mmCIF file with all atom_site columns, C-alpha atoms in Angstrom:
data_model
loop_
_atom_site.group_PDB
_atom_site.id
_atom_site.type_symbol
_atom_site.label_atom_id
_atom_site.label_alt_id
_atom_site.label_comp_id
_atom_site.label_asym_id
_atom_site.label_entity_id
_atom_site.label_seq_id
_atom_site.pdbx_PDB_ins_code
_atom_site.Cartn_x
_atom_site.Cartn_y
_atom_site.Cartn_z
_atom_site.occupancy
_atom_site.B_iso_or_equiv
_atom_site.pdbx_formal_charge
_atom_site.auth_seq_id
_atom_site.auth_comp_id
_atom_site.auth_asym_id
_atom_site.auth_atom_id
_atom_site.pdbx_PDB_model_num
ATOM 1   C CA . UNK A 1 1   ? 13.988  23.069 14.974 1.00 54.00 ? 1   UNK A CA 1
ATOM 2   C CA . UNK A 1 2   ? 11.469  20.156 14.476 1.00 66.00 ? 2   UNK A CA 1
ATOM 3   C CA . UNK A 1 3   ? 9.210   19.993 16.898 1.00 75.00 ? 3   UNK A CA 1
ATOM 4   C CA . UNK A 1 4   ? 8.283   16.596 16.264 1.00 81.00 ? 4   UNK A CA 1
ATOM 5   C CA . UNK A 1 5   ? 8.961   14.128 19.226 1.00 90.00 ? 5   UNK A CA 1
ATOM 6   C CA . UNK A 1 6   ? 7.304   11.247 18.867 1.00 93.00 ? 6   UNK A CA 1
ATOM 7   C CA . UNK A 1 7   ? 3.799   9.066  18.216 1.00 95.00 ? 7   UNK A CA 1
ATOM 8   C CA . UNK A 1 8   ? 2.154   6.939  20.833 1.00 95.00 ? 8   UNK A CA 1
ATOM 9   C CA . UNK A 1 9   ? -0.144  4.714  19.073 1.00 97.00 ? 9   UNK A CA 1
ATOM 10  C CA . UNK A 1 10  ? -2.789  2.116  19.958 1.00 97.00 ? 10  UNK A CA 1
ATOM 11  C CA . UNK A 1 11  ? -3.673  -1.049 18.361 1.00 97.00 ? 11  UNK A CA 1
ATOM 12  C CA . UNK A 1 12  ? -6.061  -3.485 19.318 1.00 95.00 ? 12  UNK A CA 1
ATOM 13  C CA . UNK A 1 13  ? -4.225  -6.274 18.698 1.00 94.00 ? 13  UNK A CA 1
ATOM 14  C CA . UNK A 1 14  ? -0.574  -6.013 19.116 1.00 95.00 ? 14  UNK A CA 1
ATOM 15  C CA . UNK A 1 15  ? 0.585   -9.513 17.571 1.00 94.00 ? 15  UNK A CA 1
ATOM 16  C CA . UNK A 1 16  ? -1.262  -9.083 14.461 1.00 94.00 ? 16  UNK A CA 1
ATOM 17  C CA . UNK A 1 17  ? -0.213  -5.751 13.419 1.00 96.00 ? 17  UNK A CA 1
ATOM 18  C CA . UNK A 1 18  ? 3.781   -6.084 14.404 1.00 97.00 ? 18  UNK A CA 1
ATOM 19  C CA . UNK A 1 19  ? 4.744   -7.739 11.224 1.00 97.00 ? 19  UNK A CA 1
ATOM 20  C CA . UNK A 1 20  ? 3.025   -4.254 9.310  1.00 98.00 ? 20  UNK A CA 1
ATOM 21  C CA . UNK A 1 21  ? 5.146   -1.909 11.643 1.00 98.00 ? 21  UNK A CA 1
ATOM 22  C CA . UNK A 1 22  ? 8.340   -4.162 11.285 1.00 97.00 ? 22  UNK A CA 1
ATOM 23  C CA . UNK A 1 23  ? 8.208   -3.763 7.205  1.00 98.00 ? 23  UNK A CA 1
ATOM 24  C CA . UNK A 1 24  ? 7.219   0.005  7.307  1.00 98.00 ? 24  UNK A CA 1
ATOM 25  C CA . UNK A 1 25  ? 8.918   2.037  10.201 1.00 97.00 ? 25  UNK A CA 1
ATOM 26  C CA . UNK A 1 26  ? 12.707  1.181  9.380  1.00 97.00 ? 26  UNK A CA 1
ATOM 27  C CA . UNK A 1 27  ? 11.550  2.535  5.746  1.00 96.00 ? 27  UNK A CA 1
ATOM 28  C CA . UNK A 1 28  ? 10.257  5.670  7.492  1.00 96.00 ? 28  UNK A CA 1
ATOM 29  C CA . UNK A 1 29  ? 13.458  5.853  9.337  1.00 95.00 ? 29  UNK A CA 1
ATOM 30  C CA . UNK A 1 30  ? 12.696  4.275  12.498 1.00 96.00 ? 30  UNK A CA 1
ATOM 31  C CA . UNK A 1 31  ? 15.259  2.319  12.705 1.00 96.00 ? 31  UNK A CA 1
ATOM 32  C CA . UNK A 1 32  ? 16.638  1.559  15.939 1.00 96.00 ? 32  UNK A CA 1
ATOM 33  C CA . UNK A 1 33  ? 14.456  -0.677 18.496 1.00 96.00 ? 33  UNK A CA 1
ATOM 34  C CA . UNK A 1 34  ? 14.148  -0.119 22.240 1.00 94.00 ? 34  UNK A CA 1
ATOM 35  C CA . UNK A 1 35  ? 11.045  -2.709 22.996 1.00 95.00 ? 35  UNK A CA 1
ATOM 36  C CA . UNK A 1 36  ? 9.993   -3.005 26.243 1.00 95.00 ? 36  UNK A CA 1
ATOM 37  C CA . UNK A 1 37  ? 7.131   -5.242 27.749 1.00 93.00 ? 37  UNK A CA 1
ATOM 38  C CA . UNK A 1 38  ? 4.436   -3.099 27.002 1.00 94.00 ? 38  UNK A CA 1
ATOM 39  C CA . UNK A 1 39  ? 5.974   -1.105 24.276 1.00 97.00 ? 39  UNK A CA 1
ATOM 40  C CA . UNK A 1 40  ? 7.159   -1.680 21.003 1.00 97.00 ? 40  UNK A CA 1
ATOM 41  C CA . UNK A 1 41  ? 9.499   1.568  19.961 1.00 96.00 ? 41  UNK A CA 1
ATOM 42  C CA . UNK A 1 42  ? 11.485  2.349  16.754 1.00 96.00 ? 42  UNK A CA 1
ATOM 43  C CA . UNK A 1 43  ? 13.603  5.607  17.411 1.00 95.00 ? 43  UNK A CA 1
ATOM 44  C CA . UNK A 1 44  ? 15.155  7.594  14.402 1.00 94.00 ? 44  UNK A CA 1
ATOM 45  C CA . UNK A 1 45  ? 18.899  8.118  14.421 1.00 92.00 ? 45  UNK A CA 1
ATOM 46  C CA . UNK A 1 46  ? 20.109  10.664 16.783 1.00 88.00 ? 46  UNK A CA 1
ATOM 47  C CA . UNK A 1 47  ? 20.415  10.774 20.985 1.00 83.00 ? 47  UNK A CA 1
ATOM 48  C CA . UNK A 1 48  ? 17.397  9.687  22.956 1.00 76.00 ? 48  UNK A CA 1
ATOM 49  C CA . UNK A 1 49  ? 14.975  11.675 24.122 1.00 76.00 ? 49  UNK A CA 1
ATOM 50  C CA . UNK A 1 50  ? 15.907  13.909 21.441 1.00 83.00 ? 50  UNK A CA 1
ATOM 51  C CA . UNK A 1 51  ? 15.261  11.307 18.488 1.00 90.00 ? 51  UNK A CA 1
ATOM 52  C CA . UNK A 1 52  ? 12.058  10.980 16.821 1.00 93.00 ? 52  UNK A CA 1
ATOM 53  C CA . UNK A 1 53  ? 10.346  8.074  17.901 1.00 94.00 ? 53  UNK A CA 1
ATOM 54  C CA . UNK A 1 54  ? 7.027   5.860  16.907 1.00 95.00 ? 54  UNK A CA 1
ATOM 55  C CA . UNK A 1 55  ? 5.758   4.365  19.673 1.00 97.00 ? 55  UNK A CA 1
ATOM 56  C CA . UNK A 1 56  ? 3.522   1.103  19.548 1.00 98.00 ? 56  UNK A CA 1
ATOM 57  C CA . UNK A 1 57  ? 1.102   -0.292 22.526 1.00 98.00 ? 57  UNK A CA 1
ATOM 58  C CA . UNK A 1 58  ? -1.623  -2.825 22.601 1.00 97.00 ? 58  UNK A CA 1
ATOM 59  C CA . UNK A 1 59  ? -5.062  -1.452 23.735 1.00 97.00 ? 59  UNK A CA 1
ATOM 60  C CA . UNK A 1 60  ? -7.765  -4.459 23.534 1.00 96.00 ? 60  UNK A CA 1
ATOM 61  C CA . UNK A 1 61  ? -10.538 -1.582 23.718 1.00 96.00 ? 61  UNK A CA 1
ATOM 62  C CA . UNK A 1 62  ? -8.955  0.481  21.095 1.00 94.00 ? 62  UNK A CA 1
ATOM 63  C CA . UNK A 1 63  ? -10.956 1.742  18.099 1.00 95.00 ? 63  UNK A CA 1
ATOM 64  C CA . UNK A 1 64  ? -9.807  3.518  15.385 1.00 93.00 ? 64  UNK A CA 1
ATOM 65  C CA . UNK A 1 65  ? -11.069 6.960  13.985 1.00 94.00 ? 65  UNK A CA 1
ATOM 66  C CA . UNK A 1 66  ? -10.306 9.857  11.399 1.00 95.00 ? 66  UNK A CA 1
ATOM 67  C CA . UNK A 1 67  ? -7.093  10.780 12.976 1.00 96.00 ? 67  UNK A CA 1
ATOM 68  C CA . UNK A 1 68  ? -4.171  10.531 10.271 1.00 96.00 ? 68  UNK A CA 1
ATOM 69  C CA . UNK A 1 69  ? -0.199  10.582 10.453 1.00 96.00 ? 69  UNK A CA 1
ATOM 70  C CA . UNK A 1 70  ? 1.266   11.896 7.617  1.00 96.00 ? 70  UNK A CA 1
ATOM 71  C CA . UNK A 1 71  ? 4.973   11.245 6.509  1.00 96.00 ? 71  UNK A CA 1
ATOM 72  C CA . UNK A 1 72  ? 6.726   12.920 3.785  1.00 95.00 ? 72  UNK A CA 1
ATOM 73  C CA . UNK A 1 73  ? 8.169   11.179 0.689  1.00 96.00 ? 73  UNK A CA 1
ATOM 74  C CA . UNK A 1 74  ? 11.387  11.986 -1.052 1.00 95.00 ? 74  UNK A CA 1
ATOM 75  C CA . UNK A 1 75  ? 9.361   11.589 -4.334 1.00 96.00 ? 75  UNK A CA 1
ATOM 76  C CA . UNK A 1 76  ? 6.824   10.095 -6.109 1.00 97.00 ? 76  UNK A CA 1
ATOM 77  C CA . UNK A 1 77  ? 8.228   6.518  -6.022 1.00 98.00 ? 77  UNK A CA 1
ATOM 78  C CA . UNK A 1 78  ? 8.831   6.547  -2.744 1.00 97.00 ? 78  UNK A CA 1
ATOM 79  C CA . UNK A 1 79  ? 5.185   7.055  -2.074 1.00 98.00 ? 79  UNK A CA 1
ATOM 80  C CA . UNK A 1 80  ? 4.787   3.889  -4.568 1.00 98.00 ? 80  UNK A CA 1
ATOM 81  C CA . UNK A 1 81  ? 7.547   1.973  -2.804 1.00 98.00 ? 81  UNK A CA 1
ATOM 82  C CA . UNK A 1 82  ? 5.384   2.638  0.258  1.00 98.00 ? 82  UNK A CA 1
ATOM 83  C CA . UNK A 1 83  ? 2.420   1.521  -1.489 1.00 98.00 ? 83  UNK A CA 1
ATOM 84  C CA . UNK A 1 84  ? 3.268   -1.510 -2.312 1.00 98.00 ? 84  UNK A CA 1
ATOM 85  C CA . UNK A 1 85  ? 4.860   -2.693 1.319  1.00 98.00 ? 85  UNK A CA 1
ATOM 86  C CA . UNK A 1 86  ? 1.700   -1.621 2.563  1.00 98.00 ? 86  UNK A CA 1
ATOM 87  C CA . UNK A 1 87  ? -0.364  -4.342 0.451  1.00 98.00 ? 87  UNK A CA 1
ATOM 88  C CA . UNK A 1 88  ? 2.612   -6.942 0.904  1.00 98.00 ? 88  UNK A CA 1
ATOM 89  C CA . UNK A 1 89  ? 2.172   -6.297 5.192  1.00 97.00 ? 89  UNK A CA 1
ATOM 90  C CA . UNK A 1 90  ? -1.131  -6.435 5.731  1.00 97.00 ? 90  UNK A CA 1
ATOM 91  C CA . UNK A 1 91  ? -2.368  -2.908 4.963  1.00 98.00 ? 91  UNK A CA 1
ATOM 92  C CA . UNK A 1 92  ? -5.034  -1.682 3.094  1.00 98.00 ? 92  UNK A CA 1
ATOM 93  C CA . UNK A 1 93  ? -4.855  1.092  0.596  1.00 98.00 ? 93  UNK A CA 1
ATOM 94  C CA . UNK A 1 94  ? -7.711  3.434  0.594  1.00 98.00 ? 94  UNK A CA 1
ATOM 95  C CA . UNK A 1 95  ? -6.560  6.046  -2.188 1.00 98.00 ? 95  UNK A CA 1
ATOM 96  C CA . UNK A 1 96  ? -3.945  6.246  -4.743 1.00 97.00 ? 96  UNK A CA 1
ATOM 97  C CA . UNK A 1 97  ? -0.989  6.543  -4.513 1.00 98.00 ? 97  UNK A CA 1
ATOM 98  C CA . UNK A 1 98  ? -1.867  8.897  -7.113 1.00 98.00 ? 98  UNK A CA 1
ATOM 99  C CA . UNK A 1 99  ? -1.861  13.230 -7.940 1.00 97.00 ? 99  UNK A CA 1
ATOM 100 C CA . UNK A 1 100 ? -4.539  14.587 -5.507 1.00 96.00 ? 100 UNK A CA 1
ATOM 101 C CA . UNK A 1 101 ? -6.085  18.352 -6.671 1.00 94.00 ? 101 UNK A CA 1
ATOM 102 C CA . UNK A 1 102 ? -4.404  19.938 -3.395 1.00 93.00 ? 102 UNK A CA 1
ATOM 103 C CA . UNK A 1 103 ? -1.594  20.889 -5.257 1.00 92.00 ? 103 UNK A CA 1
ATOM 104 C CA . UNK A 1 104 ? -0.212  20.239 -8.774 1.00 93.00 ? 104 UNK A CA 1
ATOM 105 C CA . UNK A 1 105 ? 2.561   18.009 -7.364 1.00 94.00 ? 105 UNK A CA 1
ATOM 106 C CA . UNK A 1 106 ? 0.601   16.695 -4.642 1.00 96.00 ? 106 UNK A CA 1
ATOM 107 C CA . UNK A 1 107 ? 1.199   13.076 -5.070 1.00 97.00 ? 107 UNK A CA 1
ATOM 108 C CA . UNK A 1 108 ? 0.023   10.400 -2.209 1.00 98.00 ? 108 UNK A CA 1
ATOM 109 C CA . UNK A 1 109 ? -1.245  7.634  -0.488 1.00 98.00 ? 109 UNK A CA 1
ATOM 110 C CA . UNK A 1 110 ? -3.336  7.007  1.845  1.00 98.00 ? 110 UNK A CA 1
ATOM 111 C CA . UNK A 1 111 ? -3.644  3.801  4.177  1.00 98.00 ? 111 UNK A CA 1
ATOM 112 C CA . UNK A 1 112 ? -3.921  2.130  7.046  1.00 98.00 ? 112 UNK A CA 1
ATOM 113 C CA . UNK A 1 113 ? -2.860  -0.421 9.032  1.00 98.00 ? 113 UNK A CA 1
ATOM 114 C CA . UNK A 1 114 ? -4.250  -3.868 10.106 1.00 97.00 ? 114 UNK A CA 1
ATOM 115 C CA . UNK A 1 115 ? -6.588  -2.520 13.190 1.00 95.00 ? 115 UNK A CA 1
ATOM 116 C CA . UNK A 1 116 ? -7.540  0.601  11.190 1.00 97.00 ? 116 UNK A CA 1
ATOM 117 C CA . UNK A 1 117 ? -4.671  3.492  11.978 1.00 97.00 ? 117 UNK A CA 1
ATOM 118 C CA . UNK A 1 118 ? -4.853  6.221  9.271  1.00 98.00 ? 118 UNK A CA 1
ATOM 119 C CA . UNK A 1 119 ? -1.477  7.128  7.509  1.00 98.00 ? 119 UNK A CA 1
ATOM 120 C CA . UNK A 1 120 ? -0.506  9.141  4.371  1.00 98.00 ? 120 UNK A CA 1
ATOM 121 C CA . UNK A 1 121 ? 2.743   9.140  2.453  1.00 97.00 ? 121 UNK A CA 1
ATOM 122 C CA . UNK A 1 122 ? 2.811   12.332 0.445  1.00 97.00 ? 122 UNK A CA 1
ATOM 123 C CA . UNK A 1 123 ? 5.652   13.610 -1.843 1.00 97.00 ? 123 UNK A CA 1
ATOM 124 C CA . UNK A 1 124 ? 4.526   17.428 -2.941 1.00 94.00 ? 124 UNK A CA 1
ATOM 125 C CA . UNK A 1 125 ? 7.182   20.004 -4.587 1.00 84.00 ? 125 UNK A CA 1
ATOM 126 C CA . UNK A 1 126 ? 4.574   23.195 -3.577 1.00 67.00 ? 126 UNK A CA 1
#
Protein backbone atom coordinates (compact mmCIF):
# COMPACT_ATOMS: atom_id res chain seq x y z
CA UNK A 1 0.00 0.00 0.00
CA UNK A 2 0.91 3.72 -0.66
CA UNK A 3 0.86 5.55 2.10
CA UNK A 4 0.59 8.70 0.41
CA UNK A 5 -2.67 10.71 1.20
CA UNK A 6 -2.42 13.92 0.29
CA UNK A 7 -0.47 17.61 0.29
CA UNK A 8 -1.81 20.67 2.00
CA UNK A 9 0.00 23.52 0.61
CA UNK A 10 0.25 27.27 1.21
CA UNK A 11 0.65 30.06 -1.13
CA UNK A 12 0.73 33.54 -0.51
CA UNK A 13 -1.19 34.58 -3.11
CA UNK A 14 -3.83 32.28 -4.27
CA UNK A 15 -4.98 34.14 -7.62
CA UNK A 16 -1.61 34.40 -8.97
CA UNK A 17 -0.39 30.98 -8.65
CA UNK A 18 -3.85 29.04 -9.81
CA UNK A 19 -3.14 29.30 -13.44
CA UNK A 20 0.56 27.25 -12.49
CA UNK A 21 -1.45 24.50 -10.53
CA UNK A 22 -4.25 24.35 -13.27
CA UNK A 23 -1.45 23.48 -16.14
CA UNK A 24 0.60 21.09 -13.84
CA UNK A 25 -1.59 18.93 -11.41
CA UNK A 26 -3.98 17.24 -14.10
CA UNK A 27 -0.39 16.29 -15.72
CA UNK A 28 0.58 14.84 -12.34
CA UNK A 29 -2.68 13.09 -12.25
CA UNK A 30 -4.75 15.28 -10.25
CA UNK A 31 -7.36 15.35 -12.14
CA UNK A 32 -10.62 15.64 -10.64
CA UNK A 33 -11.59 19.10 -8.80
CA UNK A 34 -13.52 19.42 -5.54
CA UNK A 35 -12.88 23.41 -4.83
CA UNK A 36 -14.32 24.77 -2.04
CA UNK A 37 -14.18 28.47 -0.69
CA UNK A 38 -11.06 28.24 0.94
CA UNK A 39 -9.63 25.33 -0.87
CA UNK A 40 -8.60 24.58 -4.16
CA UNK A 41 -8.30 20.47 -4.44
CA UNK A 42 -7.33 18.18 -7.39
CA UNK A 43 -7.94 14.45 -6.27
CA UNK A 44 -6.34 11.49 -8.30
CA UNK A 45 -8.69 8.87 -9.68
CA UNK A 46 -10.02 6.51 -7.20
CA UNK A 47 -12.83 6.89 -4.07
CA UNK A 48 -12.43 9.84 -1.76
CA UNK A 49 -10.76 9.87 1.13
CA UNK A 50 -8.86 7.13 -0.26
CA UNK A 51 -7.56 9.12 -3.46
CA UNK A 52 -4.47 11.01 -3.49
CA UNK A 53 -5.09 14.49 -3.29
CA UNK A 54 -3.06 18.05 -3.65
CA UNK A 55 -4.51 20.41 -1.69
CA UNK A 56 -4.16 24.29 -2.35
CA UNK A 57 -4.92 27.29 0.32
CA UNK A 58 -4.08 30.91 0.37
CA UNK A 59 -1.94 32.03 3.39
CA UNK A 60 -1.13 35.97 3.00
CA UNK A 61 1.74 35.35 5.72
CA UNK A 62 3.10 32.38 4.00
CA UNK A 63 6.82 32.10 3.20
CA UNK A 64 8.42 29.59 1.46
CA UNK A 65 11.47 27.39 2.58
CA UNK A 66 13.68 24.24 1.65
CA UNK A 67 10.86 21.86 1.88
CA UNK A 68 10.48 19.92 -1.58
CA UNK A 69 7.69 17.56 -3.16
CA UNK A 70 8.98 15.22 -5.34
CA UNK A 71 6.91 13.38 -8.12
CA UNK A 72 8.07 10.60 -10.17
CA UNK A 73 8.38 10.65 -13.99
CA UNK A 74 7.59 7.84 -16.35
CA UNK A 75 10.88 8.84 -18.15
CA UNK A 76 13.14 11.25 -19.10
CA UNK A 77 10.77 13.27 -21.35
CA UNK A 78 8.31 13.40 -19.10
CA UNK A 79 10.56 15.25 -16.75
CA UNK A 80 11.19 17.61 -19.98
CA UNK A 81 7.47 17.77 -20.76
CA UNK A 82 7.27 18.99 -17.16
CA UNK A 83 9.95 21.36 -17.72
CA UNK A 84 8.74 23.13 -20.16
CA UNK A 85 4.93 23.69 -18.65
CA UNK A 86 6.70 24.90 -15.81
CA UNK A 87 8.39 27.95 -17.81
CA UNK A 88 5.09 28.32 -20.00
CA UNK A 89 2.94 28.73 -16.23
CA UNK A 90 4.79 30.87 -14.43
CA UNK A 91 7.46 28.69 -12.80
CA UNK A 92 10.91 29.00 -12.48
CA UNK A 93 13.42 26.31 -13.14
CA UNK A 94 16.25 26.13 -10.78
CA UNK A 95 18.21 22.95 -12.17
CA UNK A 96 18.12 20.86 -15.17
CA UNK A 97 16.08 18.92 -16.15
CA UNK A 98 19.21 17.16 -16.63
CA UNK A 99 21.38 13.60 -15.20
CA UNK A 100 22.19 14.48 -11.53
CA UNK A 101 25.40 12.22 -9.95
CA UNK A 102 22.81 10.48 -7.43
CA UNK A 103 22.44 7.78 -9.64
CA UNK A 104 23.46 6.94 -13.23
CA UNK A 105 19.84 7.29 -14.43
CA UNK A 106 18.96 9.91 -12.12
CA UNK A 107 17.44 12.36 -14.43
CA UNK A 108 15.42 15.62 -13.00
CA UNK A 109 14.15 18.82 -12.45
CA UNK A 110 13.86 20.92 -10.05
CA UNK A 111 11.38 24.00 -9.66
CA UNK A 112 9.13 25.93 -8.14
CA UNK A 113 6.19 27.64 -8.30
CA UNK A 114 5.14 31.35 -8.51
CA UNK A 115 5.31 32.14 -4.49
CA UNK A 116 8.40 29.92 -4.12
CA UNK A 117 7.06 26.06 -3.40
CA UNK A 118 9.93 23.58 -4.09
CA UNK A 119 9.09 20.60 -6.48
CA UNK A 120 11.17 17.95 -8.35
CA UNK A 121 10.17 15.73 -11.24
CA UNK A 122 12.60 12.85 -11.28
CA UNK A 123 12.60 9.81 -13.67
CA UNK A 124 15.51 7.28 -12.20
CA UNK A 125 15.73 3.42 -13.39
CA UNK A 126 18.08 2.58 -9.96
Amino acid sequence: MNKFSHIDLRVNHLESVMPFYEALLPELGFTRTFHSLNWKVYAADGELPSAAYFAITEDREHKPNHNMIGFWADGQAEVDRIAKLVKENGGTINDGPRLFPISPTYYAVYFEDPCGNKYEMVHRLN
